[in-house]
Amino acid sequence: MANKQSMLAVQGMSCAACAAKIEKALKSMSGIKAARVNLPAGKVAVEYDPEQINISETTKTITDLGYQIAAEDFSFKITGMSCAACVNRVEKALRSLPGVKNAAVNLATESARVEYYPAVVEGVDIKKKVETLGYQTGERLDAQSELDREREAREAEIRRQRVNMWLTWPLGLIAMLGTMREMWIFDRFVPAWLASPYTLWFLTTPVVVIGGWQFFVNSWRGLKHGVTDMNLLYATGIGASYMIALINTLWPNAGFGGPKATFYESAALLTAFIVLGRYLEALTRGRTSEAIRKLMHLQAKIARIVRDGKEIEIPADEVQIGDLITVRPGESIPVDGKVTEGYSSVDESMITGESIPIEKKEGDEVIGGTINKTGAFKFTATRVGKETALAQIIQLVENAQGSKAPIQKIADVVAGHFILGVHLLALAVFLFWFFIGYGWWFTPNSTFLLSTSTIGTIGVFGFSMLLSLTVLVISCPCAGGLATPSAIMAGSGKGAENGILFKGAEAIETTSRLDAILFDKTGTLTRGQPSVTDVIAIGSFSQDRILQLAAAAEKNSEHPLGEAIVKEAEDKGLIIGKATSFKAIPGHGLEAELEGSQVLLGNRRLMQQWKIDFSGALQQVEELEEAGKTVMFISIDGMFAGLIAVADTIKEGSAEAVRLLKEMGIKVSMITGDNRRTAEAIARQAGIDHVLAEVLPEDKANEVIKLQEQGDRVAMVGDGINDAPALAQADVGIAIGSGTDVAKETGDIILIRGDLRDVASAVEIGKATMRKVKENLTWAFVYNTLGIPIAAGLIYPWTGWIVSPQLAALFMALSSFSVTMNTLLLKGFVPSLKKSRTVEIKRLKEGLA
Amino acid sequence: MSEEKVTTISAVIYLGISVVLALAFFAATGGSAYNTTARYGGAIWVFILAMIITMPVVIPQVKKRYR
């Protein structure tokens, strides 16, 4: 075969030595004909013999040397997968492709996300690989089209299985009636011709050939490529039952229970039950992805924009940045923007989870997809299309739903090997009953479980094969395959509903098992902006007068403390005068001339410099400083007039969040670069006992490591900017949403509205989701551990019971159905804080009424 | 190695194993203890299951070895 060439984009090469190192390492590999590094372009051209070396080995060598190869993400649709074994099969095939770094397939969203090296493999090759396994592939479109397509595909599957149901069930039931003609009173109304093996053959053949065709085709496609899935279990089960019945019809003395024993009803009902399972699965699978559908429906279709002074309606996706948009009461806001005119309250609950409408005035931000409640207003579009907060949220939720939790990876591996194990077991069961079991325990009075019919004079081959194929049918791993992805989808959707965005399944799983949470102080536990907390007037001066003069003196100041004083005065409605003269005294404060008075405002050194006596207020100063507040002294015309204390205050809800987390048994700590006294004051208010103060931003990650070294699973809650290293180091980084640009936030979880109570809700949702995963997996495990031994004839020697293939098929269908139904219960889950808030609001409304 | 060659080599191996197992079953059931249906039917069933078991094991191994 001719040599091949690939161009790899390599990151991290800084000099010619790097280039030489890579070239040397590559050239030393057998099969590499040439390797050339283009340092300025950051590219490595490799010529290799594909018969001797796989290109993935070269990428591994380069990464082993410490460089990174730029990989790209490629997402696409896969339809036709039915169980975890399919997932495993597709992933295995994709990972075997040269140039594919990683592949994650999601059964619930019917999608694949592949990380690949574009120089080595292309999207079209990746899809082709999947198609050779017998699945259909398609493009992943934007979320809306994606949803439409997913719905169409699901509806088509529902229609297909419904048609199969209409065929298999009536014919299967008639075949069963024919088989049971000689039982009870059936011979009075079931005609004799219906019990004829030839009639039953005629009835069963379309059931098996048409209804069961899908299983034969899919399993053969897989086997050709050396992979198996549960279709193979069905195909072997259905095929074997049908063949037994056919042999019994053509050669009645072959040993399958004589001329009166037919297995047609087994083949027919087995197919019918499997089709029923497929139908139920198609019906319920889409319901777990309802969160995205709900978010999609929030998007407004129409926007009313002002052009040339006239209001015109245009499709919302045609709005451009800078367009002026009008919104009337009750309307949905089409895109993100800033209010320029008008006043209203907006229901943002669908995005932030906040149930109380938020007031909007000029200058405030509005979020596309939220509902305008009372007034009309105009706003300028600042983000449109895929840049809007809603579009970013949808993207994040989609990614989370498509990701894989560590627990699921284990389940997938188990399911992948399960099919093979089941066939081995079926062979072992057959050999055991053939050579040992039949001779020792068989009795003609044996009955089928949950049935009164006996199996009669069945021969050793018929009996052994019956047990063998029942094992195949009952062992379907679909419940195990659906257990985790369905719960992860429901959990991430539940998070989005409450303003909590999980960026991946791993974040959900780790959040459910947290031992410690570290909160950043400024901007996370606190508002991040100083505000006036105390105004103490001394002598004849009033509090308002002090504040008024201080605000006038600070009016032009850009210092955060000055801004806090001006804001407080404005909030109190005080008229702020204008200073006739103003002089800043660096490191001390300021001196201003106001309304004919001299005002000094600053720290104690300023007072000492001007020899102003403030000894009478020393105790109050000490108390305020002890509480972590910054104290400003004010004197008017040389007389000490009072104190103004300014401090960063804790956010509403911070203390409640800490209390809840402590109740959950999580260690809560605070980390800050501030001095210990201020830090401890804030920690006291929040109810945090453990404080890490005076920590430099770059050392925050080290503090996280220290906790991890103690064996704790740690979450770091921060604002996502200066805390980025700590957020990345933590097992779970929780970023407090700043504004609506959620995609830019670092961290594994994003709290859209920046309310710390959502940290507690995130932990609750994580726990509830993982509880569902565990319940589902336990159910699947219990089902298989009970079902398989019973089907294999473990209790037969004592009870004389065996499981009929059709009953095994019913159990199998019910197992995956029950897992999906159990997951759907998560839709009713409400975080405890939201629950208590809803009750509170209800009470308030009742009170008002 | 081409895809066809991998398929052929794999087929020879898994078919060989399955046939051997089926023949072993047939030989083990010789004598008067089992009737013809049981012997032939059992051998066929063993062959089918052996094929299903060996195909997904053999094909990837052959691919791995010859590529």
Short mmCIF file of C-alpha atoms in Angstrom, two decimals, chain A residues 156-579:
data_model
loop_
_atom_site.label_atom_id
_atom_site.label_comp_id
_atom_site.label_asym_id
_atom_site.label_seq_id
_atom_site.Cartn_x
_atom_site.Cartn_y
_atom_site.Cartn_z
CA ALA A 156 -41.20 7.74 12.87
CA GLU A 157 -39.89 5.09 15.24
CA ILE A 158 -43.15 5.19 17.23
CA ARG A 159 -45.12 4.82 13.96
CA ARG A 160 -42.93 1.94 12.82
CA GLN A 161 -43.26 0.08 16.09
CA ARG A 162 -46.99 0.82 16.21
CA VAL A 163 -47.41 -0.82 12.82
CA ASN A 164 -45.38 -3.77 14.12
CA MET A 165 -47.58 -3.88 17.21
CA TRP A 166 -50.74 -3.97 15.09
CA LEU A 167 -49.29 -6.90 13.21
CA THR A 168 -47.63 -8.88 15.97
CA TRP A 169 -50.18 -8.61 18.78
CA PRO A 170 -53.39 -9.68 17.03
CA LEU A 171 -51.64 -12.52 15.19
CA GLY A 172 -49.69 -13.51 18.32
CA LEU A 173 -52.84 -13.60 20.45
CA ILE A 174 -54.72 -15.63 17.84
CA ALA A 175 -51.77 -18.04 17.68
CA MET A 176 -51.88 -18.30 21.47
CA LEU A 177 -55.63 -19.03 21.38
CA GLY A 178 -55.01 -21.78 18.85
CA THR A 179 -52.28 -23.26 21.03
CA MET A 180 -54.52 -23.20 24.12
CA ARG A 181 -57.55 -24.73 22.38
CA GLU A 182 -57.50 -27.87 24.43
CA MET A 183 -57.28 -26.04 27.75
CA TRP A 184 -60.17 -25.11 30.01
CA ILE A 185 -63.25 -24.06 27.96
CA PHE A 186 -61.41 -22.86 24.90
CA ASP A 187 -62.42 -25.84 22.80
CA ARG A 188 -66.04 -24.59 22.94
CA PHE A 189 -65.35 -21.49 20.87
CA VAL A 190 -61.89 -21.96 19.30
CA PRO A 191 -62.27 -23.84 16.01
CA ALA A 192 -60.14 -26.93 15.56
CA TRP A 193 -58.50 -25.59 12.40
CA LEU A 194 -57.00 -22.75 14.44
CA ALA A 195 -55.06 -25.25 16.54
CA SER A 196 -53.55 -26.87 13.47
CA PRO A 197 -49.76 -26.44 13.36
CA TYR A 198 -50.06 -25.32 9.74
CA THR A 199 -52.49 -22.52 10.64
CA LEU A 200 -50.20 -21.48 13.48
CA TRP A 201 -47.26 -21.54 11.09
CA PHE A 202 -49.21 -19.33 8.70
CA LEU A 203 -50.09 -16.89 11.51
CA THR A 204 -46.63 -16.74 13.07
CA THR A 205 -44.50 -16.37 9.96
CA PRO A 206 -45.47 -12.71 9.22
CA VAL A 207 -45.00 -11.90 12.92
CA VAL A 208 -41.45 -13.21 12.90
CA VAL A 209 -40.50 -12.14 9.39
CA ILE A 210 -42.04 -8.65 9.39
CA GLY A 211 -42.15 -7.71 13.07
CA GLY A 212 -38.85 -9.35 13.93
CA TRP A 213 -36.97 -8.45 10.74
CA GLN A 214 -35.38 -5.39 12.35
CA PHE A 215 -33.64 -7.58 14.94
CA PHE A 216 -32.20 -10.01 12.41
CA VAL A 217 -30.90 -7.28 10.11
CA ASN A 218 -29.32 -5.21 12.89
CA SER A 219 -27.67 -8.14 14.60
CA TRP A 220 -26.20 -9.42 11.33
CA ARG A 221 -24.77 -5.99 10.51
CA GLY A 222 -23.07 -5.95 13.90
CA LEU A 223 -21.78 -9.49 13.73
CA LYS A 224 -20.19 -8.81 10.36
CA HIS A 225 -18.00 -6.22 12.09
CA GLY A 226 -17.37 -8.38 15.11
CA VAL A 227 -19.67 -6.49 17.46
CA THR A 228 -22.81 -7.53 19.27
CA ASP A 229 -25.82 -5.81 20.74
CA MET A 230 -29.12 -6.81 22.21
CA ASN A 231 -30.69 -7.26 18.78
CA LEU A 232 -28.64 -10.43 18.65
CA LEU A 233 -30.30 -11.72 21.81
CA TYR A 234 -33.72 -11.05 20.31
CA ALA A 235 -32.81 -12.51 16.95
CA THR A 236 -31.44 -15.72 18.45
CA GLY A 237 -34.46 -16.03 20.78
CA ILE A 238 -37.07 -15.41 18.10
CA GLY A 239 -35.23 -17.40 15.45
CA ALA A 240 -34.70 -20.42 17.68
CA SER A 241 -38.35 -20.52 18.90
CA TYR A 242 -39.57 -20.27 15.33
CA MET A 243 -37.20 -22.98 14.11
CA ILE A 244 -38.25 -25.34 16.93
CA ALA A 245 -41.90 -24.80 16.02
CA LEU A 246 -41.19 -25.34 12.36
CA ILE A 247 -39.27 -28.56 13.01
CA ASN A 248 -42.10 -29.76 15.26
CA THR A 249 -44.61 -29.08 12.48
CA LEU A 250 -42.68 -30.81 9.75
CA TRP A 251 -41.30 -33.65 11.94
CA PRO A 252 -43.73 -34.08 14.86
CA ASN A 253 -41.70 -36.87 16.40
CA ALA A 254 -38.50 -34.87 16.53
CA GLY A 255 -38.64 -34.65 20.32
CA PHE A 256 -40.08 -31.21 21.00
CA GLY A 257 -43.02 -32.46 23.01
CA GLY A 258 -44.84 -34.36 20.31
CA PRO A 259 -47.34 -33.25 17.62
CA LYS A 260 -49.51 -31.31 20.11
CA ALA A 261 -46.72 -29.13 21.38
CA THR A 262 -46.03 -26.16 19.13
CA PHE A 263 -43.78 -23.26 19.94
CA TYR A 264 -45.41 -20.85 17.51
CA GLU A 265 -47.05 -18.84 20.27
CA SER A 266 -43.61 -18.50 21.91
CA ALA A 267 -42.06 -17.09 18.75
CA ALA A 268 -45.06 -14.84 18.06
CA LEU A 269 -45.54 -13.49 21.58
CA LEU A 270 -41.80 -13.13 22.10
CA THR A 271 -41.69 -10.89 19.02
CA ALA A 272 -44.80 -9.04 20.18
CA PHE A 273 -43.36 -8.32 23.62
CA ILE A 274 -40.02 -7.17 22.24
CA VAL A 275 -41.82 -4.86 19.82
CA LEU A 276 -43.90 -3.60 22.77
CA GLY A 277 -40.66 -2.85 24.65
CA ARG A 278 -39.33 -0.92 21.65
CA TYR A 279 -42.58 0.98 21.36
CA LEU A 280 -42.63 1.97 25.04
CA GLU A 281 -39.00 2.99 24.85
CA ALA A 282 -39.65 5.22 21.84
CA LEU A 283 -42.62 6.77 23.63
CA THR A 284 -40.77 7.59 26.85
CA ARG A 285 -37.24 8.31 25.67
CA GLY A 286 -38.01 11.77 24.30
CA ARG A 287 -39.66 12.87 27.52
CA THR A 288 -36.40 12.98 29.44
CA SER A 289 -35.09 15.69 27.09
CA GLU A 290 -38.04 17.94 27.78
CA ALA A 291 -35.83 20.54 29.50
CA ILE A 292 -34.30 21.64 26.20
CA ARG A 293 -37.69 21.64 24.55
CA LYS A 294 -39.02 23.92 27.27
CA LEU A 295 -36.07 26.27 26.86
CA MET A 296 -36.53 26.28 23.10
CA HIS A 297 -40.15 27.24 23.41
CA LEU A 298 -39.14 30.35 25.32
CA GLN A 299 -37.61 31.85 22.21
CA ALA A 300 -39.80 34.56 20.75
CA LYS A 301 -40.70 34.14 17.11
CA ILE A 302 -41.37 37.80 16.35
CA ALA A 303 -39.61 41.04 17.33
CA ARG A 304 -41.12 44.50 16.98
CA ILE A 305 -38.32 46.84 15.99
CA VAL A 306 -38.29 50.57 15.39
CA ARG A 307 -36.97 51.54 11.98
CA ASP A 308 -37.20 55.06 10.57
CA GLY A 309 -39.49 55.95 13.45
CA LYS A 310 -41.94 53.18 12.58
CA GLU A 311 -42.58 49.94 14.42
CA ILE A 312 -42.29 46.89 12.20
CA GLU A 313 -42.52 43.22 13.01
CA ILE A 314 -39.67 40.97 11.87
CA PRO A 315 -38.68 37.37 12.70
CA ALA A 316 -36.75 37.34 15.97
CA ASP A 317 -33.74 35.66 14.35
CA GLU A 318 -33.35 38.62 11.97
CA VAL A 319 -32.79 41.12 14.78
CA GLN A 320 -29.36 42.72 14.63
CA ILE A 321 -27.20 44.16 17.35
CA GLY A 322 -28.13 47.80 17.91
CA ASP A 323 -31.75 47.41 16.76
CA LEU A 324 -34.26 49.27 18.92
CA ILE A 325 -37.01 46.90 20.02
CA THR A 326 -40.33 47.62 21.67
CA VAL A 327 -41.96 45.21 24.07
CA ARG A 328 -45.57 45.36 25.22
CA PRO A 329 -47.05 43.85 28.39
CA GLY A 330 -47.34 40.07 28.23
CA GLU A 331 -44.90 39.75 25.34
CA SER A 332 -41.78 37.65 25.23
CA ILE A 333 -38.49 39.55 24.94
CA PRO A 334 -36.92 38.45 21.64
CA VAL A 335 -33.17 38.97 22.27
CA ASP A 336 -30.80 40.22 24.98
CA GLY A 337 -30.45 43.95 25.37
CA LYS A 338 -30.35 47.10 27.46
CA VAL A 339 -33.46 49.11 28.35
CA THR A 340 -33.39 52.59 26.83
CA GLU A 341 -36.88 53.80 27.62
CA GLY A 342 -39.81 52.79 29.81
CA TYR A 343 -40.32 50.82 32.98
CA SER A 344 -41.68 47.36 33.62
CA SER A 345 -41.28 44.18 35.58
CA VAL A 346 -40.03 41.08 33.83
CA ASP A 347 -40.56 37.44 34.72
CA GLU A 348 -37.09 35.88 34.45
CA SER A 349 -37.99 32.67 36.26
CA MET A 350 -37.56 30.57 33.15
CA ILE A 351 -33.90 31.58 32.86
CA THR A 352 -32.75 32.34 36.39
CA GLY A 353 -35.22 30.32 38.46
CA GLU A 354 -36.11 33.54 40.34
CA SER A 355 -39.85 33.40 40.92
CA ILE A 356 -40.41 37.09 41.68
CA PRO A 357 -40.56 39.42 38.62
CA ILE A 358 -37.58 41.76 38.32
CA GLU A 359 -38.09 45.50 37.84
CA LYS A 360 -36.52 46.95 34.74
CA LYS A 361 -35.72 50.59 34.12
CA GLU A 362 -33.46 52.52 31.78
CA GLY A 363 -29.97 51.03 31.71
CA ASP A 364 -31.01 47.60 33.01
CA GLU A 365 -30.26 44.44 31.07
CA VAL A 366 -33.06 42.27 29.73
CA ILE A 367 -32.72 38.62 28.73
CA GLY A 368 -34.21 37.17 25.57
CA GLY A 369 -36.88 34.57 26.26
CA THR A 370 -38.14 36.20 29.45
CA ILE A 371 -41.68 37.59 29.70
CA ASN A 372 -42.55 41.24 30.10
CA LYS A 373 -45.26 41.55 32.74
CA THR A 374 -46.68 45.01 33.37
CA GLY A 375 -45.33 48.01 31.45
CA ALA A 376 -44.08 48.69 27.95
CA PHE A 377 -40.48 49.55 27.22
CA LYS A 378 -37.89 49.87 24.50
CA PHE A 379 -34.49 48.31 24.50
CA THR A 380 -31.42 48.08 22.31
CA ALA A 381 -30.34 44.62 21.21
CA THR A 382 -26.89 43.75 22.55
CA ARG A 383 -26.78 40.01 21.82
CA VAL A 384 -28.57 38.14 19.07
CA GLY A 385 -28.72 34.65 17.60
CA LYS A 386 -26.37 32.13 19.17
CA GLU A 387 -24.88 34.80 21.43
CA THR A 388 -28.00 35.31 23.54
CA ALA A 389 -28.05 34.01 27.09
CA LEU A 390 -30.86 31.61 26.20
CA ALA A 391 -28.95 30.16 23.23
CA GLN A 392 -25.85 29.73 25.39
CA ILE A 393 -27.86 28.05 28.13
CA ILE A 394 -29.42 25.66 25.62
CA GLN A 395 -25.95 24.84 24.27
CA LEU A 396 -24.61 24.17 27.77
CA VAL A 397 -27.55 21.98 28.74
CA GLU A 398 -27.22 20.06 25.48
CA ASN A 399 -23.53 19.47 26.07
CA ALA A 400 -24.19 18.33 29.64
CA GLN A 401 -26.87 15.93 28.48
CA GLY A 402 -24.55 14.53 25.85
CA SER A 403 -21.71 13.94 28.27
CA LYS A 404 -21.02 10.79 30.21
CA ALA A 405 -20.83 10.33 33.96
CA PRO A 406 -17.99 8.12 35.24
CA ILE A 407 -20.56 5.66 36.61
CA GLN A 408 -22.06 5.35 33.13
CA LYS A 409 -18.72 4.47 31.57
CA ILE A 410 -18.57 1.40 33.81
CA ALA A 411 -22.17 0.48 32.94
CA ASP A 412 -21.38 0.78 29.22
CA VAL A 413 -18.32 -1.46 29.48
CA VAL A 414 -20.35 -4.05 31.40
CA ALA A 415 -23.15 -3.90 28.85
CA GLY A 416 -20.63 -4.22 26.01
CA HIS A 417 -19.33 -7.53 27.35
CA PHE A 418 -22.70 -8.62 28.65
CA ILE A 419 -24.09 -9.90 25.36
CA LEU A 420 -21.12 -12.17 24.85
CA GLY A 421 -21.39 -13.37 28.44
CA VAL A 422 -25.08 -14.13 27.99
CA HIS A 423 -24.42 -16.25 24.90
CA LEU A 424 -21.71 -18.12 26.77
CA LEU A 425 -24.17 -18.67 29.61
CA ALA A 426 -26.85 -19.82 27.15
CA LEU A 427 -24.40 -22.39 25.78
CA ALA A 428 -23.46 -23.52 29.30
CA VAL A 429 -27.15 -23.80 30.27
CA PHE A 430 -27.87 -25.84 27.15
CA LEU A 431 -24.98 -28.24 27.77
CA PHE A 432 -25.80 -28.61 31.48
CA TRP A 433 -29.48 -29.46 30.94
CA PHE A 434 -28.68 -31.64 27.95
CA PHE A 435 -26.08 -33.83 29.65
CA ILE A 436 -27.03 -33.60 33.33
CA GLY A 437 -30.14 -31.65 34.32
CA TYR A 438 -32.75 -33.29 32.08
CA GLY A 439 -31.87 -36.79 33.19
CA TRP A 440 -31.84 -35.87 36.85
CA TRP A 441 -34.80 -33.55 37.29
CA PHE A 442 -37.09 -33.48 34.29
CA THR A 443 -40.73 -34.30 34.91
CA PRO A 444 -43.58 -34.01 32.34
CA ASN A 445 -45.64 -32.15 34.96
CA SER A 446 -43.35 -29.15 34.73
CA THR A 447 -45.23 -25.89 34.31
CA PHE A 448 -44.39 -22.51 32.86
CA LEU A 449 -44.04 -19.79 35.50
CA LEU A 450 -47.27 -17.76 35.96
CA SER A 451 -49.12 -20.24 33.78
CA THR A 452 -51.12 -23.39 34.37
CA SER A 453 -49.98 -25.16 31.21
CA THR A 454 -47.57 -28.07 31.51
CA ILE A 455 -44.80 -28.63 29.01
CA GLY A 456 -45.62 -32.32 28.56
CA THR A 457 -43.37 -34.91 26.99
CA ILE A 458 -40.65 -32.71 25.69
CA GLY A 459 -37.35 -34.34 24.72
CA VAL A 460 -33.91 -33.57 26.09
CA PHE A 461 -32.98 -31.31 23.19
CA GLY A 462 -36.27 -29.36 23.24
CA PHE A 463 -36.10 -28.85 27.01
CA SER A 464 -32.44 -27.79 27.08
CA MET A 465 -32.89 -25.46 24.17
CA LEU A 466 -36.00 -23.90 25.69
CA LEU A 467 -34.06 -22.96 28.84
CA SER A 468 -31.11 -21.80 26.78
CA LEU A 469 -33.13 -19.43 24.66
CA THR A 470 -35.12 -18.12 27.63
CA VAL A 471 -31.80 -17.06 29.15
CA LEU A 472 -31.02 -15.15 25.97
CA VAL A 473 -34.33 -13.34 25.97
CA ILE A 474 -34.47 -12.41 29.65
CA SER A 475 -30.91 -11.03 29.71
CA CYS A 476 -31.50 -7.82 27.82
CA PRO A 477 -29.19 -5.10 29.15
CA CYS A 478 -31.36 -2.21 28.00
CA ALA A 479 -32.46 -1.29 31.54
CA GLY A 480 -28.83 -0.96 32.55
CA GLY A 481 -28.07 1.04 29.43
CA LEU A 482 -30.82 3.56 29.99
CA ALA A 483 -30.27 3.84 33.77
CA THR A 484 -27.64 6.57 33.75
CA PRO A 485 -28.15 8.69 30.61
CA SER A 486 -31.86 9.11 31.19
CA ALA A 487 -31.28 10.27 34.79
CA ILE A 488 -28.44 12.62 33.75
CA MET A 489 -30.68 14.19 31.13
CA ALA A 490 -33.47 14.70 33.60
CA GLY A 491 -31.04 16.04 36.25
CA SER A 492 -29.32 18.57 34.01
CA GLY A 493 -32.73 19.70 32.79
CA LYS A 494 -33.90 20.11 36.36
CA GLY A 495 -30.79 22.21 37.05
CA ALA A 496 -31.48 24.49 34.08
CA GLU A 497 -35.05 24.93 35.30
CA ASN A 498 -33.64 26.31 38.54
CA GLY A 499 -30.95 28.56 37.06
CA ILE A 500 -28.18 26.02 37.66
CA LEU A 501 -26.18 24.96 34.63
CA PHE A 502 -24.21 21.74 34.96
CA LYS A 503 -21.55 21.65 32.26
CA GLY A 504 -21.31 17.87 32.25
CA ALA A 505 -22.51 14.64 33.75
CA GLU A 506 -19.31 14.37 35.77
CA ALA A 507 -20.15 17.66 37.50
CA ILE A 508 -23.51 16.23 38.57
CA GLU A 509 -21.94 13.07 39.91
CA THR A 510 -19.15 14.85 41.81
CA THR A 511 -21.54 17.46 43.22
CA SER A 512 -23.59 14.70 44.76
CA ARG A 513 -20.57 13.46 46.72
CA LEU A 514 -18.96 16.70 47.96
CA ASP A 515 -17.18 16.78 51.31
CA ALA A 516 -16.09 20.41 51.41
CA ILE A 517 -17.05 23.71 49.81
CA LEU A 518 -14.77 26.73 49.66
CA PHE A 519 -16.41 30.11 49.12
CA ASP A 520 -14.55 33.07 47.74
CA LYS A 521 -15.45 36.15 49.80
CA THR A 522 -15.62 39.28 47.67
CA GLY A 523 -18.35 39.17 45.08
CA THR A 524 -19.38 35.67 46.03
CA LEU A 525 -20.39 35.65 49.69
CA THR A 526 -20.55 39.45 49.69
CA ARG A 527 -21.98 41.87 47.19
CA GLY A 528 -18.48 42.91 46.18
CA GLN A 529 -19.28 46.60 46.49
CA PRO A 530 -18.82 48.57 49.72
CA SER A 531 -21.90 50.21 51.16
CA VAL A 532 -22.52 52.46 54.13
CA THR A 533 -23.39 50.38 57.16
CA ASP A 534 -23.27 52.95 60.02
CA VAL A 535 -23.51 56.73 60.32
CA ILE A 536 -22.71 57.98 63.85
CA ALA A 537 -23.30 61.66 64.58
CA ILE A 538 -21.41 63.37 67.42
CA GLY A 539 -22.57 66.51 69.24
CA SER A 540 -25.15 68.75 67.56
CA PHE A 541 -24.78 67.27 64.06
CA SER A 542 -27.51 65.01 62.68
CA GLN A 543 -26.84 61.78 60.78
CA ASP A 544 -28.40 63.17 57.60
CA ARG A 545 -26.35 66.36 57.80
CA ILE A 546 -23.11 64.39 58.14
CA LEU A 547 -24.04 62.12 55.25
CA GLN A 548 -25.12 65.08 53.11
CA LEU A 549 -21.85 66.94 53.62
CA ALA A 550 -19.73 63.81 53.19
CA ALA A 551 -21.59 62.97 49.96
CA ALA A 552 -21.11 66.50 48.62
CA ALA A 553 -17.40 66.29 49.40
CA GLU A 554 -17.11 62.88 47.73
CA LYS A 555 -19.38 63.64 44.78
CA ASN A 556 -16.61 63.80 42.24
CA SER A 557 -14.62 61.02 43.85
CA GLU A 558 -14.06 57.78 42.01
CA HIS A 559 -12.95 56.01 45.15
CA PRO A 560 -15.23 53.05 45.97
CA LEU A 561 -15.73 54.28 49.55
CA GLY A 562 -16.74 57.72 48.26
CA GLU A 563 -19.13 56.17 45.77
CA ALA A 564 -20.73 54.19 48.60
CA ILE A 565 -21.34 57.40 50.60
CA VAL A 566 -22.83 59.22 47.59
CA LYS A 567 -25.09 56.25 46.82
CA GLU A 568 -26.31 56.07 50.41
CA ALA A 569 -27.15 59.80 50.41
CA GLU A 570 -28.99 59.44 47.09
CA ASP A 571 -30.89 56.43 48.36
CA LYS A 572 -31.99 58.46 51.38
CA GLY A 573 -33.18 61.23 49.08
CA LEU A 574 -30.78 63.84 50.46
CA ILE A 575 -29.93 66.86 48.33
CA ILE A 576 -26.23 66.73 47.59
CA GLY A 577 -24.63 70.17 47.30
CA LYS A 578 -21.58 71.16 45.35
CA ALA A 579 -18.17 71.75 46.88
#
